Short mmCIF file of C-alpha atoms in Angstrom, two decimals:
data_model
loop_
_atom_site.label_atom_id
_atom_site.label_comp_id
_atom_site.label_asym_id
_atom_site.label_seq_id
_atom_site.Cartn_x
_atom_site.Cartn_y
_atom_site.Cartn_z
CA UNK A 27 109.12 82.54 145.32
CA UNK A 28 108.31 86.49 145.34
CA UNK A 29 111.80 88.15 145.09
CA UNK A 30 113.44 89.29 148.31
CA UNK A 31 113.69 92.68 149.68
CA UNK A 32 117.14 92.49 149.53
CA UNK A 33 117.52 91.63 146.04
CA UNK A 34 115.18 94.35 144.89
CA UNK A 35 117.18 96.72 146.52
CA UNK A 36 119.98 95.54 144.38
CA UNK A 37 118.40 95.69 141.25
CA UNK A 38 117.50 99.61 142.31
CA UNK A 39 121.33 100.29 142.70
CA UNK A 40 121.83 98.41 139.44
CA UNK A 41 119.36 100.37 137.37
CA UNK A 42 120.54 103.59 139.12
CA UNK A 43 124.35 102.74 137.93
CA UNK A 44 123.52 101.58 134.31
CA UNK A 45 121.42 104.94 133.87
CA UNK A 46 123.98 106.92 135.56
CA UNK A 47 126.58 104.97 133.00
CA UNK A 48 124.54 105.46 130.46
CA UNK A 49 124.51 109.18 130.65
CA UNK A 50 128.34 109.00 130.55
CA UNK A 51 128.21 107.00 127.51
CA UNK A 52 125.82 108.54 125.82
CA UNK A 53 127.70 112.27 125.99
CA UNK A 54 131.16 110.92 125.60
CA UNK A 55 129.47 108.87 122.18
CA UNK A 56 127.15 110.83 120.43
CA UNK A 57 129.70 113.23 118.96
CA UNK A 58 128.47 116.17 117.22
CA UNK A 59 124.96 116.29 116.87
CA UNK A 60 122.55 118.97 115.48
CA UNK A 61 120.06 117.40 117.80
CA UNK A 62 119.73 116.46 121.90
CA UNK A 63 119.05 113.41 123.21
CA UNK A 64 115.43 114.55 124.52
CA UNK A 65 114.45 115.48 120.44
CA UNK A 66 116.41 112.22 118.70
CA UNK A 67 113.97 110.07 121.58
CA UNK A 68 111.01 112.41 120.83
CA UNK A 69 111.38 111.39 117.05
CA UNK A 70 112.37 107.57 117.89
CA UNK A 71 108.74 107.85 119.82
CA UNK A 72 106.95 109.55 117.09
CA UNK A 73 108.33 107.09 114.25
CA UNK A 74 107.22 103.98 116.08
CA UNK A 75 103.96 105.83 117.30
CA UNK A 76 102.94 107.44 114.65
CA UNK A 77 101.36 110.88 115.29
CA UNK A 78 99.85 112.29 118.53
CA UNK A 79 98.30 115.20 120.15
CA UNK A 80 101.05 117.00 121.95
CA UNK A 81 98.77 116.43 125.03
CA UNK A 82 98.67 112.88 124.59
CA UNK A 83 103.17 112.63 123.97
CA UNK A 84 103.26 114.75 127.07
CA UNK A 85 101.61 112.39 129.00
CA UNK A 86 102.86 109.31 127.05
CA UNK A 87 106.56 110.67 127.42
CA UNK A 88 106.70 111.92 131.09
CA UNK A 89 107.84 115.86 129.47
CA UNK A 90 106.10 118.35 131.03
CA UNK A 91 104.08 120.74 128.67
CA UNK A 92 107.38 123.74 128.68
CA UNK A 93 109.68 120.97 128.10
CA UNK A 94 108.18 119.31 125.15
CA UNK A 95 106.90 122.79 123.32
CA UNK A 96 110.82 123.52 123.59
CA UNK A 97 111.64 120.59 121.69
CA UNK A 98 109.13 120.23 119.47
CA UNK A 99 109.59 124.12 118.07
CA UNK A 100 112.94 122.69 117.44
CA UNK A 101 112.18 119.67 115.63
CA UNK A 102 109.37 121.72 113.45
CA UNK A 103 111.98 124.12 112.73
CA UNK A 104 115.01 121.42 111.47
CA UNK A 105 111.77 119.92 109.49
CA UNK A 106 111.63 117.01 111.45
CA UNK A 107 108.15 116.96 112.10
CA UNK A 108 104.93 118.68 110.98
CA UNK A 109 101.82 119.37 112.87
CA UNK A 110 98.65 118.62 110.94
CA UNK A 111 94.98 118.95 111.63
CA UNK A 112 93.47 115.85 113.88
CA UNK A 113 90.93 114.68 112.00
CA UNK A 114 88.96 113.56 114.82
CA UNK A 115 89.19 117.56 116.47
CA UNK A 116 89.74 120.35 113.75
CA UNK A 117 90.49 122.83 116.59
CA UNK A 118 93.46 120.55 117.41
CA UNK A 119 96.67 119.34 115.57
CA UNK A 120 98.78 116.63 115.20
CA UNK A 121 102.45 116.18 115.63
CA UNK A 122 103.48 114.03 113.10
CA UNK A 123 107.31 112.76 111.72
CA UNK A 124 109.08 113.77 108.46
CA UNK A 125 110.77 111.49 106.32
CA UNK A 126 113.38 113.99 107.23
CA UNK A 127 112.78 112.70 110.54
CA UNK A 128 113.45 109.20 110.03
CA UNK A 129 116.20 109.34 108.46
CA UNK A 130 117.29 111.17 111.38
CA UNK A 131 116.36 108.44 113.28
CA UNK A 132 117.91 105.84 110.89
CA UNK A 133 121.26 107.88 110.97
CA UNK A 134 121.61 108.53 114.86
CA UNK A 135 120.64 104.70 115.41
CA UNK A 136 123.05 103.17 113.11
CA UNK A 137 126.04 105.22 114.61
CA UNK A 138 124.73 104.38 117.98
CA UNK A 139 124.76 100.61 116.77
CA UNK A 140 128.43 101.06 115.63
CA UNK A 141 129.86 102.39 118.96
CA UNK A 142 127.89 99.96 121.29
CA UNK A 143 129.37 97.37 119.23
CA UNK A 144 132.78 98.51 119.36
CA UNK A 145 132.24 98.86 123.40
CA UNK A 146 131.13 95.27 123.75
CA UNK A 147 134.09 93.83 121.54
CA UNK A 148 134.37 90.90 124.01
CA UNK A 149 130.76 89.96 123.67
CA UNK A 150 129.42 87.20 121.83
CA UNK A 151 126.07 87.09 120.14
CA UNK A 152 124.62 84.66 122.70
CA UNK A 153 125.45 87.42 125.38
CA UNK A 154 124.12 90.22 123.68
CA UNK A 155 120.64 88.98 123.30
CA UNK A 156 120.50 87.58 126.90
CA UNK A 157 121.20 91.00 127.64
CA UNK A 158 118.58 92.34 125.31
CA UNK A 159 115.99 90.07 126.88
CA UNK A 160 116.86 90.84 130.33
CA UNK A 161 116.11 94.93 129.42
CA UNK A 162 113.07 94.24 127.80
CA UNK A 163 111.84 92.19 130.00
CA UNK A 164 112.21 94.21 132.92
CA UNK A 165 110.89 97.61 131.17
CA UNK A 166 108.02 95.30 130.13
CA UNK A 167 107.12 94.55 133.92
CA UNK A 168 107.62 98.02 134.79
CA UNK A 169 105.31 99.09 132.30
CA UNK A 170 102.85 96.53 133.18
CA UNK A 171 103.00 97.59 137.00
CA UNK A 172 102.38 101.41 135.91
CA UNK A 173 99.23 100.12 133.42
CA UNK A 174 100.65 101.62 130.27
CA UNK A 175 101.76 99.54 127.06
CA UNK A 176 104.81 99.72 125.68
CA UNK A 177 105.92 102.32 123.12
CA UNK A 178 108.59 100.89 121.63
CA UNK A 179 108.75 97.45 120.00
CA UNK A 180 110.69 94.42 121.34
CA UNK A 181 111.07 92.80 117.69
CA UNK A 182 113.03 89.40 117.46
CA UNK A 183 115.53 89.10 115.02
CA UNK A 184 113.37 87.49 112.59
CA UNK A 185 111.26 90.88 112.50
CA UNK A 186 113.27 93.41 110.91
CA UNK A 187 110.96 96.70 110.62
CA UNK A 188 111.52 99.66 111.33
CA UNK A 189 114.40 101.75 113.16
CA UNK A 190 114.31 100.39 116.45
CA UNK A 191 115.63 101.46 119.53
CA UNK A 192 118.15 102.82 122.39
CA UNK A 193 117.17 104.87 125.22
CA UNK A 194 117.00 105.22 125.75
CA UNK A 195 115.53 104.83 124.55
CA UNK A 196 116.23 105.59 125.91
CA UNK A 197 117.42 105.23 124.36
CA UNK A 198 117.05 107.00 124.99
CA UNK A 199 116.71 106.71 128.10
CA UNK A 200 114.23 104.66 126.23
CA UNK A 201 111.13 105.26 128.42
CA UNK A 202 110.76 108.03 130.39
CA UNK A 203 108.64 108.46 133.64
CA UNK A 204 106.36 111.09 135.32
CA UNK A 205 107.66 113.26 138.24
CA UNK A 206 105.84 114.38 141.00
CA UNK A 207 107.30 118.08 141.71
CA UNK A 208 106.01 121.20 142.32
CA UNK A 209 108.32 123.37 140.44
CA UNK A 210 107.56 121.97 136.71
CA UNK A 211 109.86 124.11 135.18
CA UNK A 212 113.18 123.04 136.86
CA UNK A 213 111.61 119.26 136.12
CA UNK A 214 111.49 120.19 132.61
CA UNK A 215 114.70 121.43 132.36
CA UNK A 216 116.26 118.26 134.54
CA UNK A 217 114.53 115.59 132.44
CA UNK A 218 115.83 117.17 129.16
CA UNK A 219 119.50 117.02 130.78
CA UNK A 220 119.25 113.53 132.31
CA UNK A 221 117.56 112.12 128.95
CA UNK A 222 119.55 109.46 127.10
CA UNK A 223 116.52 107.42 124.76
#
């Protein structure tokens, strides 16, 4: 049975009030960082993506062009990331992360880790991954719908890896979406405050 009207617009309001809690969370967590939560998503992206035009992350990550040259001159300057030649275009470069970067990305999602688990003290492990598979499985359908594969991996816990994930990603705000707006630069500037990954 196709799922009500009703019911979808439920799950809207519930998405809207997790990612308006998870703002919240997010600032009143991260504690001092060097880094906002629009760069420590831009590495997570880059370290399970490996590198990419900045064309190609623009499009991939939903920041407009302004948004994600801010960032990225600040990630290249903390040493983060590099840009090297593509070798498919020698007129165009490559962002690429540092192993400085990942153990940015190592450090931020290990702390993150700790203070989620302190917050869901009451949980058990059973819970936890029900929840897990409920999140990926929606973002998975979502992704689907929109005809893009996923960025991020959805490893079981027999498949350690690499660092895995928020968002947010999402982190933060995990996955991030295109906006249809005329004034780019204000959507820039909202996207980079609204980010979680």
């Amino acid at each position: 049975m196709p799922v009500s009207h009703d019911t979808a617009v439920e799950l809207v309001r519930d998405l809207l009030e997790l990612q308006r809690v998870m703002k919240r969370v997010t600032k009143t967590d991260a504690g001092p960082r060097r880094l906002n939560p629009t760069a420590i998503a831009l590495l997570y992206y880059l370290d399970n993506n490996g590198p990419r035009r900045a064309t190609v992350m623009a499009s991939e990550t939903g920041l407009g062009p302004s948004g994600l040259s801010r960032q990225l001159a600040v990630l290249e300057e903390e040493g983060h990331v590099e840009r090297t030649p593509d070798p498919d275009d020698g007129r165009a470069a490559l962002v690429a992360i540092t192993e400085r970067g990942r153990e940015q990305v190592r450090t931020v999602l290990e702390q993150d880790a700790q203070r989620l688990a302190a917050r869901l003290e009451g949980w058990d492990e059973d819970q936890a991954r029900a929840s897990r598979g409920a999140i990926n499985e929606i973002t998975t359908v979502f992704l689907s719908s929109l005809g893009v594969e996923r960025t991020t991996s959805c490893r079981g816990p027999q498949e350690p890896g690499r660092a895995g994930a928020t968002a947010g990603d999402g982190g933060a705000d995990g996955e991030h979406t295109g906006r249809e707006r005329t004034d780019q630069g204000h959507a820039d500037r909202e996207h980079e405050e609204q980010t979680a990954p």
